[in-house]
Amino acid sequence: MGASGYILRRLGYGVILLLGVVVLNFLLIHAAPGDPAEVIAGEMGGATQEMMDKIRADYGLDKPLIVQLGLYLGGVVTGDLGESYFFNQPVIELIGARIVPTILLVVAAQMIAITLGVGMGVLAARRPQGAWSAFVSVFSTIGYAAPVFWTGLMLIILFASMLPLFPVEGMESARFSGGPILYALDVLHHLFLPALTLGIIFLAQYARLSRASMIDVLGADYVRTARAKGLSERKVTFKHALRNAVLPIMTVAGIQFGNLISGALLVETVFNWPGMGRLAFDSVLRRDYPTLLGVLFFAALMVVVANLLTDLGYRLADPRIRTGGSRK
Amino acid sequence: MDPLLSVRDLKVEFDTRHGRVTALAGISLDVMPGETLGIVGESGCGKSITALAMMGLIPNPPGHLTDGQIVFEGEDITRASPRRMRQLRGRDISMIFQEPMTSLNPVFTAGDQIAEAIMLHQDVSKKEAWEEAVELLRVVGIPEPRRRAASYPHEMSGGMRQRVMIAMAISCRPKVLIADEPTTALDVTVQAQIFDLMRDIQEKFGVAIVMITHDMGAIAEMADRVAVMYAGRVIEQGRADDILDDPRHPYTSGLIGCIPALGREAASAERLPPLAEIPGVVPPLHLLGAGCAFADRCPLVHDRCRRERPPLAPHGMAAQEFLGGHAVACHAAEREIAA
């Protein structure tokens, strides 16, 4: 099967999956207790029965559920996610303003977790009985066990009061003046702590996994062959062994993308990061169903895209998958 | 003629749960230019450790090369720096392994893996190395070498992968090729093809081959000279014809008895102890006593064997020549000669 055929097929699955997610989310939210019309009326400081009826009619809440679903799906297909009950603004605009910071945060966290985690694991695997290896095991257990909001608060305490090196709030400096390069550096500066907080839990996991995977691979026959060629230990480790050891890490990293996005919600709250997490949190409290559905839709979209990219990366990294051969 | 590679009193120890055990208890071997030396023995006798020591690839820890020398063209490579060893490895001394299915890296093409060895040791461009890799694949008898160079290992059969390994091993025209059980994992027809290929390569490039095997049949097929190993020692050594026709050590006789009889002369068969298999197993290295390590399995054992370890002694030959002649470490064989 050619690469383009494979991509098309996977895209098709992705679309079906997304529609399924939309339907499920819609039904789940409408099964939950609470009436949006009452919440809207509450915001207005109370309303008569006539006003309630008008609100329901305006937002289409008086129609049967199945019709509401049909209308919503029709909207989604044409790129219309409805209008926020709270902001009176199209949901797509609300999300559009917040999705970039969230993607930035999630991708940065994933990159920190993978590079540091794999680096730590690989170094630990070179001397599995050594002190560094023991440190990596302990560190990754703690990192994995610690809740993300606790890690975030600890980092805030460390970097806000003890060592004020990094900003702990927001995405950009309040009074910023400078060119685009300085702006990018300013955002990176703000990004560091939230991304590290979100990354640590996954970093710990990747460190453990890559240590185990690397120890396994370093004992493989083809690593002995690489040494027998006369390659340096560095080339043996980083070219011949690592290329094989990262395969299971790629799989796990792809699976973890969903968890990363839900973790981002907490981290955004702790660091006041202007992403979708805060919006999701608030729309739950406000029964702002269109906004909540929109956020969930985009989260699902991000997971589907991430998984597709992971699978494509996997095909590049492992020729056995590419040709559909047996794994030996 | 001076030996190309000379192992002298080599001692290798390993740290294990039972403390430090001796894997090689002072072995001596010579490899002459262009010859095939067979090293034969059961699993655990130290033959693969000997090969890894020649490559400077004893894993450390847990392995320690504690005594002896390995002299390659006048240089003691047990003292060589890691950098110097990397130069020799793959260029002057190269190795092929038992498991062709797993000895090639699954994520690189055959051509890349061969070209990598070429570029490492020779001053050539990537393109030249690739062309050379294609040529080597042709030399080792792979059909459509240009297409195959771009194939990944999982797209090839075991025999083809072993040919790729051989192509890689000879890519820098080594002087010594160590083959550790090169055909054990292959089926019989492919075995014969690989042996043919190795003989061709030897003829074409004049490479000395050290063939490590547990199979006396493979020795009969390939070797000019043979060293029989047991429990970390060489117990019999000599020209392959001498050893196959006139084995002196009961263990060697046992190994030869394990070759399925295909027209072996009745006369020599009568002289062998009737062993279709050798009873028992190699004793664990940490439990070796003072006597002969084979005593518990030996049909000719007597008291002295359990007290005193027999030295590797020349048999009908001046002592200084024994490495070139036929030598055996067995009290029973000595008695027989004395008689």
XYZ file of C-alpha atoms in Angstrom, chain A residues 82-100 274-276 279 283 286 288 290-292 295 298:
31
model
C -22.825 27.748 17.042
C -22.781 30.738 19.306
C -21.689 30.930 22.921
C -24.599 31.435 25.358
C -22.331 33.480 27.560
C -20.169 35.542 25.251
C -22.757 35.933 22.461
C -19.898 35.329 20.070
C -19.367 32.514 17.558
C -17.681 29.590 19.298
C -15.221 29.236 16.447
C -13.916 32.752 17.168
C -13.597 32.064 20.887
C -11.594 28.945 20.224
C -9.609 30.501 17.408
C -8.282 33.075 19.842
C -7.187 30.392 22.320
C -6.149 27.335 20.350
C -2.685 28.592 19.392
C -4.704 32.002 27.819
C -5.584 28.691 26.172
C -8.636 26.512 25.659
C -12.423 28.322 28.419
C -18.086 26.866 30.033
C -21.803 28.343 32.917
C -22.320 27.152 27.947
C -21.940 25.282 22.429
C -18.600 26.519 23.744
C -17.967 23.335 25.695
C -13.658 22.901 22.913
C -11.114 20.751 18.904
